[in-house]
Amino acid sequence: MMKENNINSDTSNEIIDNTAPLLSNINKNNGFVVPDRYFEQLSSKIQQQCVNSSKESWIKSILFSFAKPKYILRYSFTLVLLVLGAYFLLQINNSSTNTKGISSYSFNEQDTISDLIVNEEIDETELTDALANNSEIELQPINTIDNSQLNSNDIINYLIEDSEDNNDYIY
Amino acid sequence: MSELSDKEILDLFNSNPNYAFNLLVNKFQKQIYWHVRRIVIDHDDANDVVQNTFIKIWRNISDFRNESKLYTWIYRIATNESITFLKQKRSLFFIPLINVEKELSNKIDDTHFFSGDEIQKKLQKAILCLPQKQRIVFNMKYYDNMKYEDMEEILGTSIGALKASYHIAVKKIEKYLTEH
């Protein structure tokens, strides 16, 4: 309380009287010129400015709120995320398309091979010659004959031709 | 009609904000104008700063809490607006601090701006030689006879520092007046 009183009593006049005799003799009127009737008009000018500013301010505040640094960071972060997301989505789409392509390609290839086997006329002699020339390949007996399509007479005839004993076969 | 207190004006903002603001402008416009004028010197500049100050008050009056006095809050806005204005002036024209003060000092010689006698003119020039914050402190104490507690709220500087600043300013001005 004492301190407060000291501060309040420490007026500018006391300091100036004590330390600045020249300054203490100067009239405190600051001498600046103001246009006539300025203060009478100032109030209405300010009111008008405030009305105009409040009309503009909400539009400006919306526009400029988006331009604040914190929002710019957020927007750029979101944009980067969107770009990365789009990139990965495209990558996933591309890889699935490629898988489809390979599968369809292999399927087509199989088709083509089977087509080749079925449609192309391969000479049997060429195959036997090729196999005979290649000594490393051992020919395995492959039973390609459908037994159900053979009758007993055919088999007997075949065995007679090849001098085989039919008793070796069990029916 | 007697002038309403700050609290009464603030209470009126809830029921009739336009009327309350009109009362607030009428109550503080002269004080604020002179405070700003002593910082920026030029009338047109002061006029712009004062208008900006009141626009800011109008926009932010709803955020005003009774933690500080209304008039110290208004003074703080006006002081900040004036400092910002001078900063912008410096950066806009790429002129160093010393030249802005010189430019302001030249305006005092212009009779359109200043009608005081020679000693008053000399005092204004002496004040312009002070560093910006010291100048503001001196003006607030010398012309407005403001309490140090209120100045502390406005400028955010301790009372001790404000007293020291004012004492130094007085001595500098006295020295200037003696030498010139």
Coordinates of C-alpha atoms in Angstrom, one line a residue, chain B:
Chain B
M1 CA -26.5 13.6 -20.5
S2 CA -23.7 12.6 -18.1
E3 CA -20.9 10.5 -19.5
L4 CA -21.4 6.7 -18.9
S5 CA -18.8 4.7 -17.0
D6 CA -16.7 2.1 -18.9
K7 CA -18.7 -0.7 -17.2
E8 CA -22.0 0.9 -18.3
I9 CA -20.8 1.1 -21.8
L10 CA -19.7 -2.5 -21.8
D11 CA -23.0 -3.6 -20.4
L12 CA -24.8 -1.7 -23.2
F13 CA -22.9 -3.7 -25.8
N14 CA -25.1 -6.7 -24.9
S15 CA -28.3 -4.9 -25.6
N16 CA -27.5 -2.2 -28.1
P17 CA -24.0 -2.6 -29.6
N18 CA -24.2 0.3 -32.1
Y19 CA -25.2 2.8 -29.5
A20 CA -22.7 1.5 -27.0
F21 CA -19.9 1.8 -29.6
N22 CA -21.0 5.3 -30.5
L23 CA -20.7 6.2 -26.8
L24 CA -17.3 4.5 -26.6
V25 CA -15.9 6.4 -29.7
N26 CA -17.2 9.8 -28.3
K27 CA -15.6 9.1 -24.9
F28 CA -12.2 8.0 -26.1
Q29 CA -11.6 9.6 -29.6
K30 CA -9.8 12.7 -28.4
Q31 CA -7.6 10.9 -26.0
I32 CA -6.7 8.2 -28.5
Y33 CA -6.2 10.7 -31.3
W34 CA -3.7 12.8 -29.3
H35 CA -1.9 9.7 -28.1
V36 CA -1.5 8.4 -31.7
R37 CA -0.7 11.9 -33.1
R38 CA 2.2 12.3 -30.7
I39 CA 3.6 9.0 -31.9
V40 CA 3.1 9.3 -35.7
I41 CA 3.1 13.2 -35.8
D42 CA 1.3 13.5 -39.1
H43 CA -2.4 14.2 -38.9
D44 CA -3.5 12.1 -41.9
D45 CA -1.4 9.2 -40.5
A46 CA -2.9 9.7 -37.1
N47 CA -6.4 9.7 -38.6
D48 CA -5.8 6.4 -40.3
V49 CA -4.3 4.8 -37.2
V50 CA -7.2 6.1 -35.0
Q51 CA -9.8 4.7 -37.4
N52 CA -8.0 1.3 -37.6
T53 CA -7.8 1.3 -33.8
F54 CA -11.6 1.8 -33.4
I55 CA -12.3 -0.8 -36.1
K56 CA -10.2 -3.3 -34.1
I57 CA -12.0 -2.3 -30.9
W58 CA -15.4 -2.9 -32.7
R59 CA -14.3 -6.3 -34.0
N60 CA -12.8 -7.5 -30.7
I61 CA -15.0 -5.9 -28.0
S62 CA -16.8 -9.2 -27.5
D63 CA -13.4 -10.7 -26.6
F64 CA -12.7 -8.0 -24.0
R65 CA -12.6 -9.4 -20.5
N66 CA -12.8 -7.3 -17.4
E67 CA -9.3 -8.4 -16.4
S68 CA -8.0 -5.0 -17.4
K69 CA -9.5 -1.5 -17.6
L70 CA -11.3 -0.6 -20.8
Y71 CA -9.2 2.5 -21.4
T72 CA -5.9 0.7 -20.9
W73 CA -7.1 -2.0 -23.4
I74 CA -8.0 0.8 -25.9
Y75 CA -4.7 2.5 -25.3
R76 CA -2.8 -0.8 -25.9
I77 CA -4.5 -1.3 -29.2
A78 CA -3.8 2.3 -30.2
T79 CA -0.2 2.1 -29.2
N80 CA 0.3 -1.2 -31.1
E81 CA -1.4 0.2 -34.2
S82 CA 0.9 3.3 -34.1
I83 CA 4.0 1.2 -33.7
T84 CA 2.9 -1.2 -36.5
F85 CA 2.2 1.9 -38.7
L86 CA 5.7 3.3 -38.2
K87 CA 7.3 -0.2 -38.8
Q88 CA 5.3 -0.5 -42.0
K89 CA 6.4 3.0 -43.1
R90 CA 10.1 2.0 -42.5
S91 CA 9.8 -1.3 -44.3
L92 CA 7.7 0.2 -47.2
F93 CA 10.1 2.9 -48.1
F94 CA 13.3 1.0 -47.0
I95 CA 14.3 3.8 -44.8
P96 CA 16.3 3.3 -41.6
L97 CA 14.8 4.3 -38.2
I98 CA 16.9 7.5 -37.9
N99 CA 15.5 8.8 -41.2
V100 CA 11.9 8.2 -40.1
E101 CA 12.5 10.3 -37.0
K102 CA 14.1 12.9 -39.1
E103 CA 11.2 12.9 -41.5
L104 CA 8.8 13.3 -38.5
S105 CA 11.0 16.1 -37.2
N106 CA 10.7 18.0 -40.5
K107 CA 6.9 17.8 -40.3
I108 CA 7.1 19.8 -37.0
D109 CA 8.6 22.6 -39.0
D110 CA 5.6 22.6 -41.3
T111 CA 3.1 25.2 -40.1
H112 CA 0.2 23.1 -41.5
F113 CA 1.1 20.5 -38.8
F114 CA 2.4 22.5 -36.0
S115 CA 1.3 25.9 -34.6
G116 CA 3.2 25.9 -31.3
D117 CA 5.9 28.4 -30.3
E118 CA 9.6 27.9 -30.8
I119 CA 10.2 26.3 -27.4
Q120 CA 7.3 23.8 -28.0
K121 CA 8.7 23.0 -31.4
K122 CA 12.1 22.4 -29.8
L123 CA 10.5 20.1 -27.2
Q124 CA 8.8 18.1 -29.9
K125 CA 12.1 17.7 -31.7
A126 CA 13.8 16.7 -28.5
I127 CA 11.1 14.0 -27.9
L128 CA 11.7 12.7 -31.4
C129 CA 15.3 12.1 -30.6
L130 CA 14.3 9.6 -28.0
P131 CA 14.1 5.8 -28.7
Q132 CA 10.6 4.9 -29.8
K133 CA 9.5 3.2 -26.5
Q134 CA 11.0 5.9 -24.4
R135 CA 9.2 8.4 -26.5
I136 CA 5.9 6.7 -25.9
V137 CA 6.6 6.4 -22.1
F138 CA 7.5 10.1 -21.9
N139 CA 4.4 11.2 -23.8
M140 CA 2.1 9.1 -21.7
K141 CA 3.5 10.4 -18.5
Y142 CA 4.2 14.0 -19.5
Y143 CA 1.1 14.9 -21.5
D144 CA -1.5 12.3 -20.2
N145 CA -0.2 12.2 -16.7
M146 CA -1.0 8.5 -16.7
K147 CA -0.3 6.2 -13.7
Y148 CA 2.6 3.9 -13.9
E149 CA 0.2 0.9 -13.2
D150 CA -1.9 1.8 -16.2
M151 CA 1.2 2.2 -18.3
E152 CA 2.4 -1.2 -17.2
E153 CA -0.8 -2.7 -18.4
I154 CA -0.6 -0.9 -21.7
L155 CA 3.1 -1.4 -22.5
G156 CA 3.7 -4.7 -20.7
T157 CA 6.8 -3.2 -19.0
S158 CA 7.4 -3.2 -15.3
I159 CA 6.8 -0.1 -13.2
G160 CA 10.5 0.1 -12.3
A161 CA 11.6 0.0 -15.9
L162 CA 9.0 2.6 -16.8
K163 CA 10.1 5.0 -14.1
A164 CA 13.7 4.6 -15.1
S165 CA 12.8 5.1 -18.7
Y166 CA 10.9 8.3 -17.9
H167 CA 13.7 9.7 -15.8
I168 CA 16.2 9.1 -18.6
A169 CA 13.9 10.6 -21.1
V170 CA 13.5 13.8 -19.0
K171 CA 17.2 14.1 -18.6
K172 CA 17.8 13.7 -22.3
I173 CA 15.2 16.3 -23.2
E174 CA 16.6 18.7 -20.7
K175 CA 20.0 18.2 -22.2
Y176 CA 18.7 18.7 -25.7
L177 CA 16.9 21.9 -24.7
T178 CA 20.1 23.2 -23.1
E179 CA 22.3 22.4 -26.0
H180 CA 19.9 23.7 -28.8

